Amino acid sequence: NNSIMNHFRNFILTLVCIFFVGSISAQKRFKVVYNEANTSVDSYLLVDEKGVIIKQLDTAIYYICFTQDTYGYFAVFGMKNFKGWAAIDAKEKILFNVYNASNGEPNPDILVEGKIRIVNSDNLIGFANSNGQVVIKPQFESVSTFYKGKAIIGKNCKEVPWDKHESENGCHHYSIVCRKHGYINTKGVVIKLGNFTFEKIMKEIGWKSPEEQYWK
């Protein structure tokens, strides 16, 4: 009986491995190329690594691309009737909503250490990886990018406007102020959280922003 159970278990594990490998291989790397037409509507082209056009996207729906001319497993677009920034795959499937990294101006997050911040309908933040897979589900009110495997989180947060906004349609700049701070690892596990300032946690773990890393 033990022999039969072992064979059955190995069979199931083999099927799981085949399914996993198959799902990964089914993903396609592509880049977005802007196609400026002379006589018809401009469009975005999804082009694979062999130069073959996969899809043509209408600029009436996709009005801006933030990952143009860069190969990857997803592309980040501004889309008509879509709140925020949409990450789509080569099949034009929306994978997740990309977090806006600057408060009050359009600035979708980018991949840092192989992870990009995403946001859900409740404005909670998580992470997806470079393959377009959600690896840390949205659950944090505030979270930084990763640096050396750690990201700073905030809890009990609120938005504090920089000043009075001139109009409802203008850019609304504000800061995120949190009562508690801590940090997580790449699995999304909270390592520390308490009545600490952002600066204290930053100093403790030696965290640096992408800008600091770039200009160092």
Short mmCIF file of C-alpha atoms in Angstrom, two decimals:
data_model
loop_
_atom_site.label_atom_id
_atom_site.label_comp_id
_atom_site.label_asym_id
_atom_site.label_seq_id
_atom_site.Cartn_x
_atom_site.Cartn_y
_atom_site.Cartn_z
CA ASN A 1 0.00 0.00 0.00
CA ASN A 2 2.84 2.37 0.85
CA SER A 3 4.42 1.66 -2.54
CA ILE A 4 1.17 2.45 -4.34
CA MET A 5 0.73 5.67 -2.35
CA ASN A 6 4.31 6.74 -3.12
CA HIS A 7 3.79 6.14 -6.84
CA PHE A 8 0.54 8.09 -6.73
CA ARG A 9 2.18 10.97 -4.86
CA ASN A 10 5.06 11.09 -7.36
CA PHE A 11 2.55 11.06 -10.22
CA ILE A 12 0.67 14.05 -8.75
CA LEU A 13 3.94 15.95 -8.18
CA THR A 14 4.95 15.29 -11.79
CA LEU A 15 1.63 16.65 -13.05
CA VAL A 16 2.02 19.77 -10.89
CA CYS A 17 5.56 20.35 -12.23
CA ILE A 18 4.39 19.91 -15.83
CA PHE A 19 1.55 22.36 -15.28
CA PHE A 20 3.86 24.91 -13.63
CA VAL A 21 6.52 24.71 -16.35
CA GLY A 22 3.84 24.87 -19.02
CA SER A 23 2.27 27.98 -17.51
CA ILE A 24 5.66 29.71 -17.32
CA SER A 25 6.60 28.79 -20.89
CA ALA A 26 3.22 30.05 -22.11
CA GLN A 27 4.16 33.56 -21.03
CA LYS A 28 5.60 35.67 -23.80
CA ARG A 29 8.12 38.49 -23.61
CA PHE A 30 7.25 41.47 -25.76
CA LYS A 31 7.80 45.16 -26.18
CA VAL A 32 5.48 48.00 -27.10
CA VAL A 33 6.17 50.02 -30.23
CA TYR A 34 4.27 53.18 -31.06
CA ASN A 35 2.96 53.02 -34.63
CA GLU A 36 2.37 56.49 -36.05
CA ALA A 37 0.06 56.00 -39.01
CA ASN A 38 -0.04 58.36 -41.98
CA THR A 39 -3.57 57.69 -43.15
CA SER A 40 -5.31 55.89 -40.29
CA VAL A 41 -5.48 55.89 -36.50
CA ASP A 42 -2.18 55.67 -34.58
CA SER A 43 -1.69 52.50 -32.56
CA TYR A 44 0.56 50.64 -30.16
CA LEU A 45 2.05 47.38 -31.42
CA LEU A 46 2.93 44.46 -29.17
CA VAL A 47 6.02 42.89 -30.74
CA ASP A 48 7.71 39.63 -29.65
CA GLU A 49 11.45 39.02 -29.45
CA LYS A 50 11.51 37.79 -33.06
CA GLY A 51 10.04 41.03 -34.30
CA VAL A 52 6.62 39.51 -34.98
CA ILE A 53 3.61 41.71 -34.26
CA ILE A 54 1.39 39.99 -31.69
CA LYS A 55 -1.35 42.57 -31.35
CA GLN A 56 -2.29 46.07 -32.39
CA LEU A 57 -3.79 48.30 -29.69
CA ASP A 58 -6.02 51.25 -30.51
CA THR A 59 -4.78 54.56 -29.08
CA ALA A 60 -8.42 55.52 -28.51
CA ILE A 61 -8.34 52.98 -25.65
CA TYR A 62 -4.64 52.92 -24.73
CA TYR A 63 -3.67 56.57 -24.48
CA ILE A 64 -0.16 56.26 -22.99
CA CYS A 65 2.46 53.54 -22.47
CA PHE A 66 5.05 53.80 -19.70
CA THR A 67 7.13 50.75 -20.72
CA GLN A 68 7.59 51.47 -24.41
CA ASP A 69 10.46 49.79 -26.33
CA THR A 70 11.41 47.62 -23.34
CA TYR A 71 11.01 43.82 -23.43
CA GLY A 72 9.13 42.26 -20.55
CA TYR A 73 6.26 39.98 -19.58
CA PHE A 74 3.88 42.90 -19.10
CA ALA A 75 3.47 46.49 -20.21
CA VAL A 76 2.05 49.41 -18.22
CA PHE A 77 -0.60 51.56 -19.88
CA GLY A 78 -3.02 54.33 -19.17
CA MET A 79 -6.39 53.09 -20.45
CA LYS A 80 -9.68 54.80 -21.14
CA ASN A 81 -12.29 54.01 -18.45
CA PHE A 82 -9.64 52.36 -16.25
CA LYS A 83 -8.76 53.98 -12.95
CA GLY A 84 -5.00 54.05 -12.48
CA TRP A 85 -2.38 52.22 -14.54
CA ALA A 86 -3.06 48.83 -16.11
CA ALA A 87 -0.43 46.11 -16.55
CA ILE A 88 -1.31 43.89 -19.51
CA ASP A 89 0.29 40.73 -20.89
CA ALA A 90 0.89 39.73 -24.52
CA LYS A 91 -2.73 38.54 -24.79
CA GLU A 92 -3.99 41.97 -23.72
CA LYS A 93 -5.17 40.57 -20.37
CA ILE A 94 -5.13 43.06 -17.49
CA LEU A 95 -2.95 41.50 -14.79
CA PHE A 96 -3.12 44.13 -12.06
CA ASN A 97 -3.31 47.84 -11.29
CA VAL A 98 0.14 49.40 -10.92
CA TYR A 99 0.67 51.65 -7.89
CA ASN A 100 1.20 55.35 -8.56
CA ALA A 101 4.54 56.16 -6.91
CA SER A 102 4.19 59.97 -6.67
CA ASN A 103 1.35 61.56 -4.73
CA GLY A 104 -0.44 64.07 -6.91
CA GLU A 105 1.13 63.39 -10.30
CA PRO A 106 1.11 60.51 -12.81
CA ASN A 107 4.03 58.22 -12.01
CA PRO A 108 3.38 54.45 -12.18
CA ASP A 109 5.79 52.31 -10.20
CA ILE A 110 8.69 50.47 -11.85
CA LEU A 111 10.42 47.15 -11.22
CA VAL A 112 12.94 47.40 -8.38
CA GLU A 113 14.78 44.24 -7.35
CA GLY A 114 12.41 42.31 -9.60
CA LYS A 115 9.23 43.61 -7.95
CA ILE A 116 6.68 46.29 -8.80
CA ARG A 117 4.09 47.72 -6.42
CA ILE A 118 0.45 47.03 -7.24
CA VAL A 119 -2.77 48.34 -5.70
CA ASN A 120 -6.30 46.97 -5.30
CA SER A 121 -9.72 48.64 -5.19
CA ASP A 122 -9.29 49.34 -1.46
CA ASN A 123 -6.01 51.22 -2.13
CA LEU A 124 -4.01 48.53 -0.38
CA ILE A 125 -0.56 47.88 -1.82
CA GLY A 126 1.22 44.64 -2.69
CA PHE A 127 3.82 43.42 -5.18
CA ALA A 128 4.05 41.57 -8.48
CA ASN A 129 7.24 40.13 -9.97
CA SER A 130 8.87 40.69 -13.36
CA ASN A 131 6.84 37.78 -14.81
CA GLY A 132 3.61 39.62 -14.04
CA GLN A 133 2.68 37.31 -11.16
CA VAL A 134 1.33 38.67 -7.87
CA VAL A 135 3.81 37.54 -5.21
CA ILE A 136 2.65 39.65 -2.23
CA LYS A 137 -1.09 40.31 -2.26
CA PRO A 138 -2.21 43.91 -1.63
CA GLN A 139 -2.45 44.38 2.14
CA PHE A 140 -0.36 47.41 3.16
CA GLU A 141 -1.55 50.99 3.58
CA SER A 142 1.92 52.25 2.70
CA VAL A 143 5.01 50.39 1.51
CA SER A 144 8.28 51.43 -0.10
CA THR A 145 10.19 49.73 -2.87
CA PHE A 146 12.57 46.94 -1.88
CA TYR A 147 16.21 47.51 -1.10
CA LYS A 148 18.42 44.52 -0.35
CA GLY A 149 15.35 42.38 0.28
CA LYS A 150 13.56 44.74 2.69
CA ALA A 151 10.74 47.26 2.22
CA ILE A 152 9.42 49.80 4.73
CA ILE A 153 5.73 49.62 5.60
CA GLY A 154 3.39 52.11 7.29
CA LYS A 155 0.20 51.55 9.28
CA ASN A 156 -2.58 53.88 10.44
CA CYS A 157 -1.84 56.26 7.60
CA LYS A 158 -3.56 59.37 6.27
CA GLU A 159 -3.11 61.78 3.39
CA VAL A 160 -1.92 65.29 4.30
CA PRO A 161 -2.28 67.87 1.45
CA TRP A 162 0.73 70.11 0.80
CA ASP A 163 -1.54 73.14 0.45
CA LYS A 164 -5.03 74.15 -0.66
CA HIS A 165 -5.78 72.88 -4.14
CA GLU A 166 -6.70 75.49 -6.70
CA SER A 167 -9.22 73.29 -8.50
CA GLU A 168 -10.70 69.83 -8.37
CA ASN A 169 -9.13 69.02 -11.76
CA GLY A 170 -5.62 70.10 -10.79
CA CYS A 171 -2.77 67.98 -9.44
CA HIS A 172 -3.43 67.24 -5.77
CA HIS A 173 -0.06 66.87 -4.06
CA TYR A 174 -0.03 65.32 -0.62
CA SER A 175 2.13 63.35 1.77
CA ILE A 176 1.36 59.99 3.38
CA VAL A 177 1.75 60.25 7.15
CA CYS A 178 1.65 57.02 9.19
CA ARG A 179 1.56 56.51 12.96
CA LYS A 180 3.44 53.21 12.79
CA HIS A 181 6.31 51.94 10.64
CA GLY A 182 8.21 48.72 10.19
CA TYR A 183 9.55 46.53 7.42
CA ILE A 184 8.86 43.31 5.52
CA ASN A 185 10.94 40.70 3.70
CA THR A 186 10.50 39.57 0.09
CA LYS A 187 7.81 37.08 1.16
CA GLY A 188 5.68 39.89 2.57
CA VAL A 189 6.30 38.76 6.15
CA VAL A 190 6.24 41.63 8.66
CA ILE A 191 9.59 41.54 10.48
CA LYS A 192 9.01 44.63 12.62
CA LEU A 193 6.15 47.08 13.17
CA GLY A 194 5.59 49.63 15.91
CA ASN A 195 5.58 53.27 16.93
CA PHE A 196 8.64 54.08 14.86
CA THR A 197 9.24 56.83 12.32
CA PHE A 198 10.03 56.12 8.70
CA GLU A 199 13.48 57.62 9.23
CA LYS A 200 14.23 55.33 12.18
CA ILE A 201 13.35 52.18 10.21
CA MET A 202 15.22 53.49 7.17
CA LYS A 203 18.37 53.98 9.22
CA GLU A 204 17.98 50.63 10.99
CA ILE A 205 17.82 48.57 7.81
CA GLY A 206 19.95 50.88 5.66
CA TRP A 207 17.16 51.39 3.14
CA LYS A 208 17.71 53.52 0.03
CA SER A 209 15.25 54.79 -2.53
CA PRO A 210 15.65 53.92 -6.24
CA GLU A 211 16.78 57.53 -6.84
CA GLU A 212 19.50 57.25 -4.19
CA GLN A 213 20.65 53.95 -5.67
CA TYR A 214 20.77 55.43 -9.16
CA TRP A 215 22.70 58.57 -8.22
CA LYS A 216 25.10 57.00 -5.71
#
